[in-house]
mmCIF file of C-alpha atoms and ligand atoms in Angstrom:
data_model
loop_
_atom_site.group_PDB
_atom_site.id
_atom_site.type_symbol
_atom_site.label_atom_id
_atom_site.label_comp_id
_atom_site.label_asym_id
_atom_site.label_seq_id
_atom_site.Cartn_x
_atom_site.Cartn_y
_atom_site.Cartn_z
ATOM 1 C CA MET A 1 -10.145 13.387 26.483
ATOM 2 C CA ALA A 2 -7.076 13.259 24.076
ATOM 3 C CA ALA A 3 -7.408 10.645 21.282
ATOM 4 C CA THR A 4 -5.802 6.911 21.576
ATOM 5 C CA VAL A 5 -2.197 7.684 19.228
ATOM 6 C CA ILE A 6 -2.031 4.307 17.081
ATOM 7 C CA ASP A 7 1.441 3.097 17.315
ATOM 8 C CA GLY A 8 1.917 2.001 13.803
ATOM 9 C CA LYS A 9 5.277 0.054 14.657
ATOM 10 C CA ALA A 10 3.621 -1.861 16.774
ATOM 11 C CA VAL A 11 0.743 -3.270 14.227
ATOM 12 C CA ALA A 12 3.037 -3.915 11.571
ATOM 13 C CA ALA A 13 5.157 -5.826 14.092
ATOM 14 C CA SER A 14 2.337 -7.754 14.573
ATOM 15 C CA VAL A 15 1.670 -8.397 10.929
ATOM 16 C CA CYS A 16 5.154 -9.318 10.372
ATOM 17 C CA GLY A 17 5.202 -12.326 13.434
ATOM 18 C CA ARG A 18 2.163 -13.507 10.837
ATOM 19 C CA VAL A 19 3.857 -13.387 7.918
ATOM 20 C CA ARG A 20 7.004 -15.127 9.326
ATOM 21 C CA ALA A 21 4.474 -18.134 10.613
ATOM 22 C CA GLU A 22 3.331 -18.179 7.186
ATOM 23 C CA VAL A 23 6.004 -17.962 5.605
ATOM 24 C CA GLU A 24 7.517 -20.603 7.479
ATOM 25 C CA GLU A 25 3.970 -22.991 7.211
ATOM 26 C CA LEU A 26 3.596 -22.116 3.298
ATOM 27 C CA THR A 27 7.687 -23.059 2.653
ATOM 28 C CA ALA A 28 7.428 -26.914 3.792
ATOM 29 C CA GLU A 29 4.293 -26.629 1.562
ATOM 30 C CA LEU A 30 6.170 -25.601 -1.119
ATOM 31 C CA GLY A 31 9.418 -26.888 -0.867
ATOM 32 C CA ARG A 32 10.544 -23.590 -1.010
ATOM 33 C CA PRO A 33 10.035 -20.172 0.370
ATOM 34 C CA PRO A 34 8.139 -17.672 -1.131
ATOM 35 C CA GLY A 35 9.960 -15.603 -3.546
ATOM 36 C CA LEU A 36 10.021 -11.102 -4.126
ATOM 37 C CA ALA A 37 11.517 -10.357 -6.648
ATOM 38 C CA THR A 38 12.705 -6.647 -6.824
ATOM 39 C CA VAL A 39 13.048 -4.456 -9.801
ATOM 40 C CA LEU A 40 15.776 -1.031 -9.128
ATOM 41 C CA VAL A 41 16.103 0.710 -12.174
ATOM 42 C CA GLY A 42 19.012 3.510 -12.274
ATOM 43 C CA ASP A 43 20.496 4.972 -8.889
ATOM 44 C CA ASP A 44 17.633 7.428 -7.770
ATOM 45 C CA PRO A 45 19.150 7.519 -4.031
ATOM 46 C CA ALA A 46 15.430 7.465 -2.380
ATOM 47 C CA SER A 47 14.661 4.600 -4.303
ATOM 48 C CA ALA A 48 17.140 2.614 -4.206
ATOM 49 C CA ILE A 49 16.880 3.426 0.222
ATOM 50 C CA TYR A 50 13.406 1.740 -0.192
ATOM 51 C CA VAL A 51 14.412 -1.226 -2.055
ATOM 52 C CA ARG A 52 16.992 -1.518 0.870
ATOM 53 C CA ARG A 53 14.416 -1.682 3.628
ATOM 54 C CA LYS A 54 11.854 -3.770 1.191
ATOM 55 C CA ARG A 55 14.656 -6.427 0.389
ATOM 56 C CA GLU A 56 15.864 -6.867 5.036
ATOM 57 C CA ALA A 57 12.012 -6.648 5.552
ATOM 58 C CA CYS A 58 11.805 -9.814 3.083
ATOM 59 C CA GLU A 59 14.921 -11.510 4.643
ATOM 60 C CA GLU A 60 13.869 -10.687 8.350
ATOM 61 C CA VAL A 61 10.738 -13.173 7.829
ATOM 62 C CA GLY A 62 11.871 -15.958 5.189
ATOM 63 C CA ILE A 63 11.125 -14.556 2.095
ATOM 64 C CA ARG A 64 13.477 -15.408 -0.258
ATOM 65 C CA SER A 65 14.669 -11.477 -2.136
ATOM 66 C CA ILE A 66 15.588 -11.859 -5.884
ATOM 67 C CA HIS A 67 17.083 -8.284 -6.872
ATOM 68 C CA HIS A 68 17.512 -7.218 -10.204
ATOM 69 C CA GLU A 69 19.364 -3.913 -10.503
ATOM 70 C CA PRO A 70 19.517 -2.583 -14.458
ATOM 71 C CA ASP A 71 21.545 0.379 -15.559
ATOM 72 C CA GLY A 72 19.853 3.366 -15.792
ATOM 73 C CA SER A 73 19.978 3.638 -19.352
ATOM 74 C CA ILE A 74 17.937 0.249 -20.143
ATOM 75 C CA SER A 75 15.557 0.393 -22.775
ATOM 76 C CA GLN A 76 11.472 -0.229 -22.369
ATOM 77 C CA GLU A 77 12.114 -2.944 -24.482
ATOM 78 C CA ASP A 78 14.840 -5.008 -22.277
ATOM 79 C CA LEU A 79 12.756 -3.900 -19.547
ATOM 80 C CA LEU A 80 9.333 -5.628 -20.710
ATOM 81 C CA GLU A 81 11.660 -8.706 -21.508
ATOM 82 C CA LEU A 82 12.829 -8.525 -17.585
ATOM 83 C CA VAL A 83 9.821 -8.187 -16.407
ATOM 84 C CA GLY A 84 8.310 -10.915 -18.742
ATOM 85 C CA GLU A 85 11.158 -13.462 -17.302
ATOM 86 C CA LEU A 86 10.194 -12.736 -14.137
ATOM 87 C CA ASN A 87 6.195 -13.269 -14.682
ATOM 88 C CA ASP A 88 7.609 -17.039 -15.958
ATOM 89 C CA SER A 89 10.021 -17.562 -13.709
ATOM 90 C CA ASP A 90 8.169 -20.651 -11.183
ATOM 91 C CA GLU A 91 10.700 -19.068 -8.192
ATOM 92 C CA VAL A 92 9.361 -15.624 -8.269
ATOM 93 C CA ASP A 93 5.780 -15.266 -6.574
ATOM 94 C CA GLY A 94 5.496 -11.274 -6.530
ATOM 95 C CA ILE A 95 7.795 -8.836 -8.310
ATOM 96 C CA LEU A 96 8.065 -5.127 -7.022
ATOM 97 C CA VAL A 97 9.606 -2.579 -9.463
ATOM 98 C CA GLN A 98 10.257 0.479 -7.491
ATOM 99 C CA LEU A 99 9.021 3.597 -9.259
ATOM 100 C CA PRO A 100 9.545 6.302 -10.283
ATOM 101 C CA LEU A 101 11.339 5.071 -13.900
ATOM 102 C CA PRO A 102 13.723 7.084 -16.072
ATOM 103 C CA ASP A 103 12.748 8.749 -18.481
ATOM 104 C CA GLN A 104 12.724 6.548 -21.488
ATOM 105 C CA ILE A 105 10.204 4.542 -20.364
ATOM 106 C CA ASP A 106 6.639 4.710 -19.954
ATOM 107 C CA SER A 107 5.842 2.948 -16.595
ATOM 108 C CA ALA A 108 2.397 2.422 -17.241
ATOM 109 C CA VAL A 109 3.654 0.239 -20.249
ATOM 110 C CA ILE A 110 5.731 -1.608 -17.224
ATOM 111 C CA VAL A 111 3.349 -1.585 -15.378
ATOM 112 C CA ASN A 112 0.693 -2.665 -16.991
ATOM 113 C CA SER A 113 2.992 -5.812 -18.168
ATOM 114 C CA LEU A 114 2.938 -7.722 -14.802
ATOM 115 C CA ASP A 115 1.326 -10.761 -14.137
ATOM 116 C CA PRO A 116 -1.570 -9.776 -12.315
ATOM 117 C CA ASP A 117 -0.760 -12.421 -9.658
ATOM 118 C CA LYS A 118 2.136 -11.462 -8.954
ATOM 119 C CA ASP A 119 1.624 -8.125 -9.069
ATOM 120 C CA VAL A 120 2.318 -7.274 -5.097
ATOM 121 C CA ASP A 121 1.501 -3.610 -5.080
ATOM 122 C CA GLY A 122 -1.467 -4.121 -6.966
ATOM 123 C CA LEU A 123 -1.522 -1.134 -9.542
ATOM 124 C CA THR A 124 -2.114 -3.447 -12.407
ATOM 125 C CA PRO A 125 -5.404 -2.208 -13.919
ATOM 126 C CA ILE A 126 -6.480 -5.573 -13.840
ATOM 127 C CA SER A 127 -5.561 -5.569 -10.031
ATOM 128 C CA ALA A 128 -7.568 -1.946 -9.310
ATOM 129 C CA GLY A 129 -10.870 -3.527 -11.176
ATOM 130 C CA ARG A 130 -10.960 -6.830 -9.586
ATOM 131 C CA LEU A 131 -10.583 -5.042 -5.922
ATOM 132 C CA ALA A 132 -13.191 -1.722 -7.547
ATOM 133 C CA ARG A 133 -15.665 -5.377 -8.239
ATOM 134 C CA GLY A 134 -14.983 -6.743 -4.676
ATOM 135 C CA GLU A 135 -13.378 -9.615 -6.409
ATOM 136 C CA PRO A 136 -10.202 -11.647 -4.545
ATOM 137 C CA GLY A 137 -6.943 -10.230 -5.972
ATOM 138 C CA LEU A 138 -3.929 -8.451 -4.455
ATOM 139 C CA VAL A 139 -4.542 -5.026 -2.835
ATOM 140 C CA PRO A 140 -2.179 -1.994 -2.511
ATOM 141 C CA CYS A 141 0.249 -1.691 1.082
ATOM 142 C CA THR A 142 -0.907 1.476 1.799
ATOM 143 C CA PRO A 143 -4.364 1.282 1.508
ATOM 144 C CA GLN A 144 -4.044 -2.219 2.835
ATOM 145 C CA GLY A 145 -2.391 -1.526 6.117
ATOM 146 C CA ILE A 146 -5.096 1.321 6.897
ATOM 147 C CA MET A 147 -7.354 -1.291 7.350
ATOM 148 C CA GLU A 148 -5.301 -3.197 9.784
ATOM 149 C CA LEU A 149 -4.805 -0.077 11.614
ATOM 150 C CA LEU A 150 -8.494 0.046 12.172
ATOM 151 C CA ALA A 151 -8.693 -3.871 12.794
ATOM 152 C CA SER A 152 -6.128 -2.775 15.263
ATOM 153 C CA GLN A 153 -8.190 -0.015 17.270
ATOM 154 C CA GLY A 154 -11.309 -2.664 17.021
ATOM 155 C CA VAL A 155 -13.202 -0.258 14.366
ATOM 156 C CA ASP A 156 -15.921 -2.143 12.075
ATOM 157 C CA PRO A 157 -16.011 -0.279 9.286
ATOM 158 C CA SER A 158 -19.763 -2.082 8.988
ATOM 159 C CA GLY A 159 -22.840 0.997 8.807
ATOM 160 C CA ARG A 160 -20.122 3.885 9.581
ATOM 161 C CA GLU A 161 -19.758 7.362 7.659
ATOM 162 C CA ALA A 162 -16.410 7.184 6.458
ATOM 163 C CA VAL A 163 -14.091 9.978 4.204
ATOM 164 C CA ILE A 164 -11.819 9.916 2.624
ATOM 165 C CA VAL A 165 -9.577 13.136 1.247
ATOM 166 C CA GLY A 166 -8.010 12.420 -1.800
ATOM 167 C CA ARG A 167 -8.768 10.118 -4.775
ATOM 168 C CA SER A 168 -5.371 8.466 -6.221
ATOM 169 C CA ASN A 169 -4.807 5.920 -7.486
ATOM 170 C CA LEU A 170 -2.021 4.675 -5.296
ATOM 171 C CA VAL A 171 -4.176 5.250 -2.152
ATOM 172 C CA GLY A 172 -7.956 6.801 -2.311
ATOM 173 C CA ARG A 173 -9.603 4.834 -4.575
ATOM 174 C CA PRO A 174 -8.543 1.601 -3.601
ATOM 175 C CA VAL A 175 -9.354 3.387 0.448
ATOM 176 C CA PHE A 176 -12.925 4.035 -1.255
ATOM 177 C CA SER A 177 -13.134 0.406 -2.568
ATOM 178 C CA LEU A 178 -12.281 -1.053 0.959
ATOM 179 C CA LEU A 179 -14.237 0.644 2.832
ATOM 180 C CA LEU A 180 -17.068 -0.045 0.895
ATOM 181 C CA GLY A 181 -16.285 -3.763 0.850
ATOM 182 C CA ALA A 182 -16.401 -3.711 4.652
ATOM 183 C CA ASN A 183 -19.683 -1.975 4.156
ATOM 184 C CA ALA A 184 -19.232 1.401 5.148
ATOM 185 C CA THR A 185 -21.170 4.514 4.082
ATOM 186 C CA VAL A 186 -17.952 6.570 1.885
ATOM 187 C CA THR A 187 -17.932 9.762 0.712
ATOM 188 C CA ILE A 188 -14.646 10.770 -1.474
ATOM 189 C CA CYS A 189 -13.248 14.299 -1.451
ATOM 190 C CA HIS A 190 -11.288 15.909 -3.523
ATOM 191 C CA SER A 191 -9.212 19.039 -4.666
ATOM 192 C CA ARG A 192 -13.023 20.526 -5.810
ATOM 193 C CA THR A 193 -14.858 18.783 -2.901
ATOM 194 C CA ARG A 194 -17.131 22.755 -2.066
ATOM 195 C CA ASP A 195 -16.922 22.303 1.994
ATOM 196 C CA LEU A 196 -13.912 19.580 2.878
ATOM 197 C CA GLY A 197 -14.593 20.785 6.473
ATOM 198 C CA GLU A 198 -18.731 20.382 6.510
ATOM 199 C CA VAL A 199 -17.576 16.776 4.527
ATOM 200 C CA CYS A 200 -15.336 15.665 7.458
ATOM 201 C CA ARG A 201 -16.601 16.528 10.466
ATOM 202 C CA ARG A 202 -19.534 13.941 9.210
ATOM 203 C CA ALA A 203 -16.635 11.126 9.394
ATOM 204 C CA GLU A 204 -16.873 8.512 11.964
ATOM 205 C CA ILE A 205 -13.422 6.860 10.186
ATOM 206 C CA LEU A 206 -11.614 9.815 8.297
ATOM 207 C CA VAL A 207 -8.681 9.010 6.348
ATOM 208 C CA ALA A 208 -6.509 11.994 4.991
ATOM 209 C CA ALA A 209 -4.513 11.477 1.893
ATOM 210 C CA ALA A 210 -3.892 14.618 -0.420
ATOM 211 C CA GLY A 211 -0.435 15.111 0.387
ATOM 212 C CA GLN A 212 -1.231 19.026 1.829
ATOM 213 C CA PRO A 213 0.447 19.504 4.864
ATOM 214 C CA ARG A 214 -1.881 20.114 8.166
ATOM 215 C CA LEU A 215 -5.106 20.587 5.614
ATOM 216 C CA ILE A 216 -7.763 19.045 8.353
ATOM 217 C CA THR A 217 -7.547 21.078 10.995
ATOM 218 C CA GLY A 218 -8.934 20.421 14.298
ATOM 219 C CA ASP A 219 -12.442 22.088 14.026
ATOM 220 C CA MET A 220 -13.196 19.254 10.802
ATOM 221 C CA VAL A 221 -13.036 15.889 13.257
ATOM 222 C CA ARG A 222 -15.704 14.539 14.224
ATOM 223 C CA PRO A 223 -15.706 14.374 18.201
ATOM 224 C CA GLY A 224 -14.490 10.467 19.010
ATOM 225 C CA ALA A 225 -13.912 9.651 15.192
ATOM 226 C CA THR A 226 -11.027 7.649 14.142
ATOM 227 C CA VAL A 227 -8.397 9.549 11.622
ATOM 228 C CA ILE A 228 -6.043 8.008 9.424
ATOM 229 C CA ASP A 229 -3.595 10.373 8.399
ATOM 230 C CA VAL A 230 -1.389 9.104 5.189
ATOM 231 C CA GLY A 231 0.113 12.617 4.229
ATOM 232 C CA THR A 232 3.529 12.383 5.141
ATOM 233 C CA ASN A 233 5.135 16.280 3.886
ATOM 234 C CA ARG A 234 8.462 17.485 4.475
ATOM 235 C CA THR A 235 8.082 20.913 5.431
ATOM 236 C CA ASP A 236 10.696 23.664 7.421
ATOM 237 C CA ASP A 237 8.725 21.731 10.626
ATOM 238 C CA GLY A 238 10.219 18.713 9.206
ATOM 239 C CA LEU A 239 8.065 15.874 8.423
ATOM 240 C CA VAL A 240 3.967 16.744 9.144
ATOM 241 C CA GLY A 241 0.838 14.673 8.648
ATOM 242 C CA ASP A 242 -2.165 15.868 6.372
ATOM 243 C CA VAL A 243 -3.628 16.447 9.259
ATOM 244 C CA ASP A 244 -3.219 19.427 12.367
ATOM 245 C CA PHE A 245 -1.700 16.609 14.650
ATOM 246 C CA ASP A 246 -1.360 18.340 17.867
ATOM 247 C CA ALA A 247 -5.351 19.943 17.444
ATOM 248 C CA ALA A 248 -7.350 16.607 16.152
ATOM 249 C CA VAL A 249 -5.765 14.574 18.697
ATOM 250 C CA GLU A 250 -8.075 16.979 20.940
ATOM 251 C CA VAL A 251 -10.947 15.791 19.188
ATOM 252 C CA ALA A 252 -10.750 12.121 17.606
ATOM 253 C CA GLY A 253 -11.439 9.203 19.667
ATOM 254 C CA ALA A 254 -8.144 7.286 17.731
ATOM 255 C CA ILE A 255 -5.387 9.191 15.603
ATOM 256 C CA THR A 256 -2.174 8.373 13.719
ATOM 257 C CA PRO A 257 1.243 10.151 13.942
ATOM 258 C CA VAL A 258 2.928 11.007 11.274
ATOM 259 C CA PRO A 259 5.824 9.341 11.018
ATOM 260 C CA GLY A 260 4.923 6.097 12.702
ATOM 261 C CA GLY A 261 1.278 6.040 12.108
ATOM 262 C CA VAL A 262 1.041 4.534 8.263
ATOM 263 C CA GLY A 263 4.235 4.443 7.298
ATOM 264 C CA PRO A 264 5.246 1.267 8.617
ATOM 265 C CA MET A 265 2.415 -0.507 7.730
ATOM 266 C CA THR A 266 3.267 -0.214 3.627
ATOM 267 C CA ILE A 267 6.487 -2.797 4.095
ATOM 268 C CA ALA A 268 4.599 -5.004 6.326
ATOM 269 C CA MET A 269 1.893 -5.332 3.893
ATOM 270 C CA LEU A 270 3.644 -6.316 0.935
ATOM 271 C CA LEU A 271 5.297 -8.869 2.952
ATOM 272 C CA ALA A 272 1.665 -10.072 3.409
ATOM 273 C CA ASN A 273 0.924 -9.383 -0.318
ATOM 274 C CA THR A 274 4.150 -11.193 -1.649
ATOM 275 C CA VAL A 275 2.431 -14.521 0.876
ATOM 276 C CA GLU A 276 -0.839 -14.317 -0.694
ATOM 277 C CA ALA A 277 0.281 -14.327 -3.923
ATOM 278 C CA ALA A 278 2.345 -17.073 -3.527
ATOM 279 C CA ARG A 279 -0.112 -19.065 -1.661
ATOM 280 C CA LEU A 280 -3.004 -17.862 -4.553
ATOM 281 C CA ARG A 281 -0.631 -19.450 -7.419
ATOM 282 C CA HIS A 282 0.348 -22.757 -5.769
ATOM 283 C CA LYS A 283 -3.757 -23.348 -5.228
ATOM 284 C CA ALA A 284 -3.861 -22.466 -9.205
ATOM 285 C CA ALA A 285 -0.812 -24.903 -9.705
ATOM 286 C CA ALA A 286 -2.597 -27.328 -7.656
ATOM 287 C CA THR A 287 -5.853 -27.169 -10.002
ATOM 288 C CA SER A 288 -4.587 -27.363 -13.107
ATOM 289 C CA GLY A 289 -1.437 -30.151 -12.073
ATOM 290 C CA ARG A 290 1.627 -27.311 -12.607
ATOM 291 C CA PRO A 291 4.357 -27.356 -10.682
ATOM 292 C CA SER A 292 4.387 -24.099 -7.922
HETATM 293 P P1 LIG B 301 -1.323 12.611 -5.311
HETATM 294 O O1 LIG B 301 -2.035 11.814 -6.060
HETATM 295 O O2 LIG B 301 -0.942 14.249 -5.208
HETATM 296 O O3 LIG B 301 -3.341 12.588 -5.221
HETATM 297 C C1 LIG B 301 -3.787 13.702 -4.025
HETATM 298 C C2 LIG B 301 -5.366 13.755 -3.750
HETATM 299 O O4 LIG B 301 -5.389 14.656 -2.858
HETATM 300 C C3 LIG B 301 -5.928 14.203 -4.711
HETATM 301 O O5 LIG B 301 -6.440 13.144 -5.227
HETATM 302 C C4 LIG B 301 -6.485 15.474 -4.743
HETATM 303 O O6 LIG B 301 -7.263 15.832 -5.460
HETATM 304 C C5 LIG B 301 -6.703 15.872 -3.203
HETATM 305 N N1 LIG B 301 -6.299 16.884 -2.875
HETATM 306 C C6 LIG B 301 -5.058 17.651 -2.890
HETATM 307 N N2 LIG B 301 -5.155 19.180 -2.110
HETATM 308 C C7 LIG B 301 -6.993 18.893 -1.618
HETATM 309 C C8 LIG B 301 -7.475 19.692 -0.635
HETATM 310 N N3 LIG B 301 -6.657 21.441 -1.005
HETATM 311 N N4 LIG B 301 -8.498 19.425 -0.591
HETATM 312 C C9 LIG B 301 -8.908 18.044 -0.641
HETATM 313 N N5 LIG B 301 -8.242 17.074 -1.860
HETATM 314 C C10 LIG B 301 -6.942 17.519 -2.355
HETATM 315 O O7 LIG B 301 -1.471 11.748 -3.170
HETATM 316 P P2 LIG B 301 -1.239 10.197 -3.083
HETATM 317 O O8 LIG B 301 -0.086 9.951 -4.109
HETATM 318 O O9 LIG B 301 -2.755 9.993 -2.881
HETATM 319 O O10 LIG B 301 -0.199 10.715 -1.640
HETATM 320 C C11 LIG B 301 -1.371 11.466 -0.575
HETATM 321 C C12 LIG B 301 -0.138 11.429 0.566
HETATM 322 O O11 LIG B 301 -0.035 10.439 0.979
HETATM 323 C C13 LIG B 301 1.590 11.913 -0.213
HETATM 324 O O12 LIG B 301 1.515 13.364 1.419
HETATM 325 C C14 LIG B 301 1.869 10.674 -0.135
HETATM 326 O O13 LIG B 301 3.673 11.270 0.525
HETATM 327 C C15 LIG B 301 1.634 10.082 0.973
HETATM 328 N N6 LIG B 301 1.597 8.410 1.166
HETATM 329 C C16 LIG B 301 2.152 8.075 2.239
HETATM 330 C C17 LIG B 301 2.520 7.013 1.814
HETATM 331 C C18 LIG B 301 2.841 5.747 3.276
HETATM 332 O O14 LIG B 301 3.178 4.946 3.198
HETATM 333 N N7 LIG B 301 2.845 6.509 4.399
HETATM 334 C C19 LIG B 301 2.043 5.739 1.033
HETATM 335 C C20 LIG B 301 1.666 6.605 -0.508
HETATM 336 C C21 LIG B 301 1.303 7.736 -0.008
HETATM 337 P P3 LIG B 301 -7.667 16.329 -7.359
HETATM 338 O O15 LIG B 301 -7.682 15.029 -7.624
HETATM 339 O O16 LIG B 301 -8.771 16.917 -7.411
HETATM 340 O O17 LIG B 301 -6.189 16.838 -7.695
#
């Protein structure tokens, strides 16, 4: 029997609905809407589209979008100064610096300069450390979206065999920490894994994030597994995932399509993170007596 195809757009819409209600409540509490600062450096057309979508999504749920678009020739020092101002601003709850940055700028230096409490992309070493240690903090958006997709299917990772293909800081490693935190037994595969098919066949939850078109064939999928395909690969056949969907859909219990699976979750989780950041800052300010 063919698997349930998980509708990422519908799950993302439901997250946005939840966020909209939380924004309303928080706006009344703070006396101002939560604010997300976006920084777009230079004129990369793809980055411009991503940032525009994020800003539009903010406005749809009532989050204030505070946008900065410095010239592509900005120096690292001046960009650090801008991030410093946003770190210090009481109106800004979350900061998103769109990557990639121009060659004269060391992205790691900029990312590391973000206030971890405003790091809504969850990219700073402090955010990564908090997540790895199971401490509260801001979690990268795509991995968090994967957990929402599992929850939407009623899949509780506790006690289950989970396999992740890919160990990047952006996807594989944070998904590992989230699934481990949810009490799954987690295995992480990468390019040196000896028998990928054998490991993947153990998975009740299989997350493919390798950036290799149709790497996961139907025979690598355990019957009834929940398959989350993070891959977005542009090929002559159009946009395809890391999973051979047509074969895997016949074996899995539930599977995300590409596009329309994980992709729509990323912006929804960015909005959720902005609200979470505002809430945490407000709580911290209330305890310290500072304004929020
Ligand atoms: P990445 O940084 O390139 O990492 C890829 C990982 O896959 C690496 O750990 C690599 O292993 C592993 N890998 C590559 N080929 C493999 C193979 N043949 N067998 C086993 N493992 C293999 O990629 P990423 O940033 O994590 O992104 C992964 C995919 O997700 C990409 O297609 C990306 O476009 C997509 N993505 C989608 C979203 C979304 O919103 N939908 C968000 C983020 C990323 P090594 O470490 O050994 O090299």
